[in-house]
Amino acid sequence: MPKPRIKTMEDLSVAIGVSRPTLSRFFQDPALVKAKTVARIEAGLERVEYVPNFFATRLNRKTTGIIGVIIPYLNDLFFTKLLQSVESAAMEAGLTVITQCSHSDPAIEARAAETFMSMNVDGALVAPLGEHSDQGVQMRLKSRLPFVMMDSRPKTLLDVDFVGTNHAQSTGLITEYLCRVGPPPVFLAMPRVNFNALEREAAYIAEMERMGFEPEVIGGGQVREGGYFEEHGEAVLDEAFGQGRLTERSILCVNDRVAIGAIRAAARHGLVPGRAAKGGLRIAGHDDYPLCPYLNPALTTVAQNTDAIGKKAVSLILQLISGEGGGGAPEVTLFDGSLRLRESA
Amino acid sequence: MPKPRIKTMEDLSVAIGVSRPTLSRFFQDPALVKAKTVARIEAGLERVEYVPNFFATRLNRKTTGIIGVIIPYLNDLFFTKLLQSVESAAMEAGLTVITQCSHSDPAIEARAAETFMSMNVDGALVAPLGEHSDQGVQMRLKSRLPFVMMDSRPKTLLDVDFVGTNHAQSTGLITEYLCRVGPPPVFLAMPRVNFNALEREAAYIAEMERMGFEPEVIGGGQVREGGYFEEHGEAVLDEAFGQGRLTERSILCVNDRVAIGAIRAAARHGLVPGRAAKGGLRIAGHDDYPLCPYLNPALTTVAQNTDAIGKKAVSLILQLISGEGGGGAPEVTLFDGSLRLRESA
DNA sequence: TTCCATTTTTTACATGCGTAAATATCGGGC
DNA sequence: GCCCGATATTTACGCATGTAAAAAATGGAA
């Protein structure tokens, strides 16, 4: 029952009586070979076990058909959602995607970039670590191959194609909403800033000033241990609520994971944030983390259009690969966020 | 400022005046080359841009140093946690890991397996889809290379090395706990069963019978639309609570994501599951999903030792690669679960 | 049957590097 | 200054496939 294993195309050629160049063309695209021959090859493949060597094929082709993707975290559903969008778009385009997670370590990120260059990938898609990223690495990537950044845009790397969210719009939107339905919100930030966090904070401040309110940012100062988003949100608000502060305020969290911690802190102090509670505590987030609808109370937030971001990033890379882009100014696409009104604010 | 790019080791050889075979040894392991020569090479590399071709190197080595990992879902923090554990263990062993997500599609899973075989990976680590996996594919993998399964163990593939959780123990543990502190629990299952779900259900039933209670399984029958775990848990309990059923029972959910939906349903009906509430509603889960501590109420559950599972899986693969294993019976390692008592039960 | 266009085969070279064997070079101890 | 052991270089071949060009085979229309 076990089929004989054949290792090389050469051997396969003699085994099924079709020349190696023809087999080569067949494995690249059966349409390049006459139907009758295709049938003969396929019949032969029924009887033996053979798969073309991935490395040997990629070694010679002018194009590898691979794109490399780097994301900073794996244990964050926002990035996995983005990754799914990228993968499905890439698969549709017939590309193989190799994903590497930098695990919030610049050294690992650099190693991943190195790997992609050594693979001659057709293009690279990276969601950077923020200020911790080694920008030299990204400059090298950009100078060597089609390169698109996603999600977070380093201020020192503005001449790169970028796809992300318009945080001025998205954060402005929810800030305006919070101001409209309750007391002007405070902004719950993170100590370890990334560029998105900074942009959101700036957008919050701008919108507050536009509406004539005094912006107030908390939680951005001291670096705490652990550093997980939820833990940070809970710790900051646990302290505040414990001192009787902020219990009747609106709190805009820099992202949903921080907001999850914030809601938890509220619950521990017997507080129930909610849009229904006139004048009382409200908590809102940013991103539309997949679990938002299932929290208690369900989290009001601004959704990032991760699906559009992933699709656009892939199409941009495709465009760059085909040599259409790269001429003038970098192409920057920002998608608007959209309000998700639920219970918490 | 831009360094000259060098494409081949041959060219590098003439550029920095060190022979190609020596360079080859250097890139495989600098320790194979005398310190003085290493210094000369590194000085040379400062002045030019060169990375060895990934495919060419892997094509000739007897061992590629790559292990392939397949996981069924990306948008599930349990699997990303497991993946992180695997990645860090593999990195420590000096292996490159290529991860593919099957997106709960057997065809994609099969394609990923094919890719791994065509890469001559040193070994494959797969968390299968459950009954939907194409077992033929996995048999081929097993027959071709070091192969270890994780997390879920197909009943028809028992002769494969496996690392996972002892669900009889873990589910028995929490079932016993629930019986001890409150009314005997019902089991909230999933329609689309995977093997773990079945094992947990069986363990629940066995433990209930051992303690002299009547097991009761709900939510396992009809297949609903959407099918996300949280949605399922919420839908089933929303219906039950709406009819006044189960409001004073203990509910053991097949996993934490279902439990998250269950807690949400409780909240929508004004119910607060809790271990403090004597005689009242209790909800428990399984897995110790990372967000459990931040739910309201915080979810009582049984933790899977994902870290140990990942480490062990990698060490098993390593052992298989070195040719030590594979002789007799398959090596099956099951880690015990441990109770995480929080608020919900 | 003959001829033409399409497809396949033959032949040869290319890809970038691993690896082995023989030869050359280096540095140090005597 | 000589000799030895450790390294480095030279040379040559192998890995599994892509690819191009020329020659041969195929198949259908006239």
Short mmCIF file of C-alpha atoms in Angstrom, two decimals, chain A:
data_model
loop_
_atom_site.label_atom_id
_atom_site.label_comp_id
_atom_site.label_asym_id
_atom_site.label_seq_id
_atom_site.Cartn_x
_atom_site.Cartn_y
_atom_site.Cartn_z
CA MET A 1 0.00 0.00 0.00
CA PRO A 2 2.75 2.52 0.73
CA LYS A 3 3.61 4.19 -2.54
CA PRO A 4 7.24 4.27 -3.57
CA ARG A 5 8.81 7.58 -2.61
CA ILE A 6 10.54 9.48 -5.34
CA LYS A 7 12.93 12.21 -4.43
CA THR A 8 13.84 14.08 -7.56
CA MET A 9 12.07 15.20 -10.66
CA GLU A 10 14.67 13.32 -12.60
CA ASP A 11 13.61 10.06 -11.02
CA LEU A 12 9.99 10.94 -11.46
CA SER A 13 10.69 11.58 -15.10
CA VAL A 14 11.92 8.05 -15.69
CA ALA A 15 9.23 6.57 -13.44
CA ILE A 16 6.29 7.96 -15.36
CA GLY A 17 7.88 8.52 -18.73
CA VAL A 18 7.62 12.26 -19.07
CA SER A 19 10.65 14.47 -19.54
CA ARG A 20 11.89 16.56 -16.64
CA PRO A 21 11.43 19.99 -18.25
CA THR A 22 7.84 19.08 -18.98
CA LEU A 23 7.37 18.02 -15.39
CA SER A 24 8.91 21.27 -14.27
CA ARG A 25 6.41 23.22 -16.27
CA PHE A 26 3.59 21.01 -15.01
CA PHE A 27 4.37 21.71 -11.38
CA GLN A 28 4.57 25.42 -11.99
CA ASP A 29 1.28 25.51 -13.79
CA PRO A 30 -0.49 22.53 -15.36
CA ALA A 31 -1.94 24.86 -17.96
CA LEU A 32 1.49 25.09 -19.54
CA VAL A 33 1.24 21.46 -20.56
CA LYS A 34 -1.16 19.83 -22.99
CA ALA A 35 -4.23 18.28 -21.38
CA LYS A 36 -3.35 14.81 -22.48
CA THR A 37 0.09 15.02 -20.97
CA VAL A 38 -1.35 16.47 -17.79
CA ALA A 39 -3.56 13.42 -17.51
CA ARG A 40 -0.62 11.13 -18.03
CA ILE A 41 1.39 12.92 -15.35
CA GLU A 42 -1.47 12.90 -12.89
CA ALA A 43 -2.03 9.23 -13.45
CA GLY A 44 1.63 8.67 -12.72
CA LEU A 45 1.48 10.73 -9.56
CA GLU A 46 -1.29 8.47 -8.32
CA ARG A 47 1.12 5.61 -8.15
CA VAL A 48 4.11 7.28 -6.52
CA GLU A 49 4.80 9.69 -3.70
CA TYR A 50 6.52 12.85 -4.83
CA VAL A 51 6.57 16.53 -3.91
CA PRO A 52 8.86 19.03 -5.61
CA ASN A 53 11.55 20.43 -3.35
CA PHE A 54 10.48 23.81 -2.04
CA PHE A 55 14.00 25.18 -1.78
CA ALA A 56 15.21 24.03 -5.15
CA THR A 57 12.18 25.53 -6.86
CA ARG A 58 12.53 28.85 -5.06
CA LEU A 59 16.23 28.98 -5.67
CA ASN A 60 15.98 29.48 -9.40
CA ARG A 61 12.74 31.26 -10.03
CA LYS A 62 13.09 34.97 -10.60
CA THR A 63 10.17 35.36 -8.19
CA THR A 64 9.66 33.25 -5.08
CA GLY A 65 5.95 33.88 -4.63
CA ILE A 66 6.51 34.42 -0.94
CA ILE A 67 5.71 37.41 1.17
CA GLY A 68 7.03 37.79 4.67
CA VAL A 69 4.86 39.17 7.45
CA ILE A 70 6.08 40.37 10.82
CA ILE A 71 3.75 41.11 13.68
CA PRO A 72 4.82 42.24 17.14
CA TYR A 73 2.53 40.14 19.29
CA LEU A 74 0.85 36.83 18.90
CA ASN A 75 -1.18 36.88 22.08
CA ASP A 76 -3.22 39.83 20.92
CA LEU A 77 -6.41 39.16 19.00
CA PHE A 78 -6.11 42.45 17.17
CA PHE A 79 -2.97 41.29 15.43
CA THR A 80 -4.21 37.80 14.79
CA LYS A 81 -7.30 39.30 13.18
CA LEU A 82 -5.12 41.48 11.02
CA LEU A 83 -2.96 38.51 10.17
CA GLN A 84 -5.96 36.48 9.10
CA SER A 85 -7.02 39.23 6.79
CA VAL A 86 -3.54 39.42 5.30
CA GLU A 87 -3.29 35.67 4.91
CA SER A 88 -6.59 35.29 3.15
CA ALA A 89 -5.83 38.16 0.78
CA ALA A 90 -2.39 36.73 0.04
CA MET A 91 -3.75 33.25 -0.52
CA GLU A 92 -6.24 34.66 -2.97
CA ALA A 93 -3.35 36.21 -4.86
CA GLY A 94 -1.56 32.89 -4.92
CA LEU A 95 1.19 33.95 -2.55
CA THR A 96 2.77 31.88 0.17
CA VAL A 97 3.00 33.84 3.38
CA ILE A 98 5.68 33.26 5.98
CA THR A 99 4.81 34.82 9.29
CA GLN A 100 7.23 35.69 12.03
CA CYS A 101 6.34 37.14 15.40
CA SER A 102 8.84 39.48 16.96
CA HIS A 103 7.52 38.84 20.47
CA SER A 104 8.15 42.49 21.27
CA ASP A 105 11.88 41.93 20.91
CA PRO A 106 13.81 44.10 18.44
CA ALA A 107 16.47 41.43 18.06
CA ILE A 108 13.92 38.85 16.98
CA GLU A 109 12.36 41.37 14.65
CA ALA A 110 15.75 42.00 13.09
CA ARG A 111 16.40 38.30 12.71
CA ALA A 112 13.05 37.86 11.00
CA ALA A 113 13.86 40.64 8.56
CA GLU A 114 17.21 39.00 7.89
CA THR A 115 15.45 35.74 7.17
CA PHE A 116 13.14 37.40 4.70
CA MET A 117 16.00 38.99 2.86
CA SER A 118 17.84 35.70 2.72
CA MET A 119 14.71 34.13 1.29
CA ASN A 120 14.44 36.69 -1.46
CA VAL A 121 10.79 37.14 -0.55
CA ASP A 122 8.81 39.08 -3.10
CA GLY A 123 7.80 41.55 -0.42
CA ALA A 124 7.60 42.23 3.29
CA LEU A 125 4.69 43.42 5.38
CA VAL A 126 5.57 44.55 8.85
CA ALA A 127 3.71 45.79 11.85
CA PRO A 128 6.57 47.33 13.79
CA LEU A 129 7.23 47.27 17.48
CA GLY A 130 7.03 50.99 17.87
CA GLU A 131 9.92 52.98 19.20
CA HIS A 132 11.77 49.81 20.09
CA SER A 133 12.03 48.66 16.51
CA ASP A 134 15.45 48.84 14.98
CA GLN A 135 14.84 51.32 12.23
CA GLY A 136 18.07 50.47 10.51
CA VAL A 137 16.69 47.04 9.84
CA GLN A 138 13.57 48.47 8.31
CA MET A 139 15.54 50.84 6.15
CA ARG A 140 17.49 47.89 4.84
CA LEU A 141 14.30 46.02 4.13
CA LYS A 142 12.86 48.99 2.30
CA SER A 143 15.97 49.46 0.21
CA ARG A 144 16.05 45.81 -0.76
CA LEU A 145 12.51 44.79 -1.53
CA PRO A 146 8.86 45.83 -1.77
CA PHE A 147 8.05 46.90 1.72
CA VAL A 148 4.82 48.00 3.37
CA MET A 149 4.22 48.87 6.99
CA MET A 150 0.99 48.23 8.79
CA ASP A 151 -0.77 49.38 11.91
CA SER A 152 1.89 51.58 13.43
CA ARG A 153 3.93 54.21 11.65
CA PRO A 154 7.32 55.23 13.02
CA LYS A 155 7.75 58.98 12.87
CA THR A 156 11.26 58.56 11.61
CA LEU A 157 10.25 56.38 8.71
CA LEU A 158 7.71 58.47 6.90
CA ASP A 159 8.85 57.66 3.38
CA VAL A 160 7.47 54.15 3.49
CA ASP A 161 4.16 52.90 2.15
CA PHE A 162 1.79 52.54 5.06
CA VAL A 163 -1.66 51.15 5.79
CA GLY A 164 -3.40 51.76 9.05
CA THR A 165 -6.14 53.56 10.87
CA ASN A 166 -6.77 57.27 10.91
CA HIS A 167 -6.37 57.70 14.62
CA ALA A 168 -7.07 61.38 14.54
CA GLN A 169 -10.47 60.54 13.11
CA SER A 170 -11.17 57.43 15.17
CA THR A 171 -10.09 58.82 18.49
CA GLY A 172 -11.69 62.14 17.70
CA LEU A 173 -14.92 60.32 16.98
CA ILE A 174 -15.14 58.58 20.32
CA THR A 175 -13.84 61.56 22.23
CA GLU A 176 -16.55 63.68 20.70
CA TYR A 177 -19.14 61.02 21.51
CA LEU A 178 -18.06 60.82 25.13
CA CYS A 179 -18.11 64.59 25.49
CA ARG A 180 -21.57 64.67 24.02
CA VAL A 181 -23.21 62.12 26.28
CA GLY A 182 -21.42 62.70 29.56
CA PRO A 183 -18.63 64.47 31.37
CA PRO A 184 -15.49 65.12 29.28
CA PRO A 185 -13.32 62.00 29.36
CA VAL A 186 -9.89 61.45 30.82
CA PHE A 187 -7.44 59.48 28.67
CA LEU A 188 -5.96 56.31 30.13
CA ALA A 189 -2.60 55.83 28.43
CA MET A 190 0.22 53.27 28.58
CA PRO A 191 3.72 53.89 29.91
CA ARG A 192 5.45 52.00 27.12
CA VAL A 193 4.25 54.15 24.31
CA ASN A 194 4.02 53.04 20.74
CA PHE A 195 3.26 55.37 17.88
CA ASN A 196 -0.42 54.54 17.75
CA ALA A 197 -0.77 55.27 21.44
CA LEU A 198 0.89 58.64 20.92
CA GLU A 199 -1.31 59.45 17.96
CA ARG A 200 -4.42 58.57 19.90
CA GLU A 201 -3.34 60.63 22.85
CA ALA A 202 -2.64 63.59 20.58
CA ALA A 203 -5.99 63.16 18.86
CA TYR A 204 -7.74 63.01 22.20
CA ILE A 205 -6.05 66.22 23.32
CA ALA A 206 -6.83 67.98 20.06
CA GLU A 207 -10.48 67.03 20.14
CA MET A 208 -10.83 68.02 23.78
CA GLU A 209 -9.35 71.42 23.07
CA ARG A 210 -11.51 71.84 20.04
CA MET A 211 -14.54 71.27 22.22
CA GLY A 212 -13.28 73.60 24.87
CA PHE A 213 -12.45 71.03 27.52
CA GLU A 214 -9.34 70.48 29.52
CA PRO A 215 -7.56 67.27 28.43
CA GLU A 216 -6.36 64.99 31.18
CA VAL A 217 -4.06 62.01 30.63
CA ILE A 218 -3.45 59.36 33.26
CA GLY A 219 -1.51 56.12 33.46
CA GLY A 220 1.22 57.19 31.09
CA GLY A 221 3.94 57.99 33.56
CA GLN A 222 5.62 55.34 35.58
CA VAL A 223 6.54 52.01 34.05
CA ARG A 224 5.03 49.14 35.99
CA GLU A 225 6.05 45.53 36.22
CA GLY A 226 4.30 42.99 34.05
CA GLY A 227 3.18 45.53 31.58
CA TYR A 228 0.28 43.64 30.09
CA PHE A 229 -2.36 45.98 28.90
CA GLU A 230 -5.21 44.58 30.99
CA GLU A 231 -3.09 44.55 34.10
CA HIS A 232 -2.06 48.14 33.56
CA GLY A 233 -5.63 49.34 33.06
CA GLU A 234 -6.80 47.57 36.15
CA ALA A 235 -3.91 48.77 38.30
CA VAL A 236 -4.26 52.42 37.37
CA LEU A 237 -7.97 52.52 37.94
CA ASP A 238 -7.88 50.35 41.02
CA GLU A 239 -5.70 52.96 42.59
CA ALA A 240 -7.84 55.85 41.41
CA PHE A 241 -11.14 54.27 42.46
CA GLY A 242 -9.60 53.33 45.77
CA GLN A 243 -8.99 57.00 46.39
CA GLY A 244 -12.47 57.88 45.28
CA ARG A 245 -11.25 59.52 42.10
CA LEU A 246 -12.72 59.19 38.60
CA THR A 247 -15.75 57.26 39.77
CA GLU A 248 -18.12 59.58 37.97
CA ARG A 249 -16.00 60.32 34.94
CA SER A 250 -15.78 59.06 31.41
CA ILE A 251 -12.57 57.15 30.80
CA LEU A 252 -11.23 56.69 27.29
CA CYS A 253 -8.68 53.90 27.25
CA VAL A 254 -5.84 53.85 24.75
CA ASN A 255 -7.03 50.44 23.59
CA ASP A 256 -9.57 47.75 24.38
CA ARG A 257 -7.22 45.55 26.33
CA VAL A 258 -6.54 48.38 28.71
CA ALA A 259 -10.29 48.98 28.82
CA ILE A 260 -10.87 45.36 29.78
CA GLY A 261 -8.66 45.95 32.81
CA ALA A 262 -10.46 49.22 33.47
CA ILE A 263 -13.86 47.54 33.51
CA ARG A 264 -12.48 44.92 35.82
CA ALA A 265 -11.25 47.56 38.22
CA ALA A 266 -14.65 49.19 38.15
CA ALA A 267 -16.34 45.92 38.99
CA ARG A 268 -14.03 45.34 41.90
CA HIS A 269 -15.11 48.65 43.32
CA GLY A 270 -18.77 47.95 42.79
CA LEU A 271 -18.95 50.39 39.90
CA VAL A 272 -20.88 49.65 36.72
CA PRO A 273 -19.78 51.83 33.84
CA GLY A 274 -22.59 52.47 31.40
CA ARG A 275 -24.11 54.76 28.86
CA ALA A 276 -27.44 54.35 30.61
CA ALA A 277 -26.08 55.70 33.87
CA LYS A 278 -26.53 59.41 33.39
CA GLY A 279 -23.66 61.34 34.82
CA GLY A 280 -21.93 58.25 36.16
CA LEU A 281 -18.85 56.27 35.22
CA ARG A 282 -18.27 55.49 31.55
CA ILE A 283 -15.48 53.43 30.02
CA ALA A 284 -14.61 53.24 26.34
CA GLY A 285 -11.81 51.66 24.37
CA HIS A 286 -10.29 51.54 20.93
CA ASP A 287 -9.86 48.74 18.35
CA ASP A 288 -13.00 46.62 18.73
CA TYR A 289 -11.21 43.66 20.21
CA PRO A 290 -13.19 40.53 19.31
CA LEU A 291 -14.34 39.94 22.88
CA CYS A 292 -15.82 43.40 23.40
CA PRO A 293 -19.43 42.29 22.91
CA TYR A 294 -19.06 39.62 25.58
CA LEU A 295 -17.71 41.75 28.38
CA ASN A 296 -19.85 42.89 31.26
CA PRO A 297 -20.77 45.54 30.50
CA ALA A 298 -20.17 45.16 26.76
CA LEU A 299 -17.46 47.58 25.77
CA THR A 300 -18.21 50.69 23.74
CA THR A 301 -15.29 51.29 21.40
CA VAL A 302 -14.10 52.40 17.96
CA ALA A 303 -13.52 49.62 15.50
CA GLN A 304 -10.42 49.52 13.37
CA ASN A 305 -11.15 48.13 9.94
CA THR A 306 -8.60 45.35 10.17
CA ASP A 307 -10.04 43.55 7.22
CA ALA A 308 -9.61 46.54 4.94
CA ILE A 309 -6.14 47.17 6.31
CA GLY A 310 -4.98 43.63 5.59
CA LYS A 311 -6.48 43.57 2.11
CA LYS A 312 -5.04 46.95 1.23
CA ALA A 313 -1.60 46.04 2.54
CA VAL A 314 -1.50 42.97 0.33
CA SER A 315 -2.73 44.84 -2.72
CA LEU A 316 -0.11 47.50 -2.11
CA ILE A 317 2.61 44.90 -1.93
CA LEU A 318 1.30 43.31 -5.10
CA GLN A 319 1.43 46.68 -6.80
CA LEU A 320 4.96 47.27 -5.62
CA ILE A 321 6.00 43.82 -6.79
CA SER A 322 4.64 44.42 -10.24
CA GLY A 323 6.77 47.53 -10.31
CA GLU A 324 3.91 50.00 -10.59
CA GLY A 325 4.56 51.92 -7.42
CA GLY A 326 7.60 53.17 -5.62
CA GLY A 327 8.07 56.09 -7.93
CA GLY A 328 7.16 59.21 -6.06
CA ALA A 329 5.74 59.86 -2.66
CA PRO A 330 4.96 56.95 -0.34
CA GLU A 331 1.39 55.73 -0.52
CA VAL A 332 -0.31 56.14 2.83
CA THR A 333 -3.76 54.72 3.33
CA LEU A 334 -5.65 55.41 6.53
CA PHE A 335 -9.00 53.82 7.16
CA ASP A 336 -11.56 55.49 9.33
CA GLY A 337 -12.67 53.93 12.58
CA SER A 338 -16.33 53.41 13.29
CA LEU A 339 -18.17 53.74 16.55
CA ARG A 340 -19.39 50.58 18.27
CA LEU A 341 -21.87 51.73 20.83
CA ARG A 342 -22.50 49.05 23.39
CA GLU A 343 -23.13 49.31 27.09
CA SER A 344 -20.06 50.66 28.82
CA ALA A 345 -20.19 54.23 27.56
#
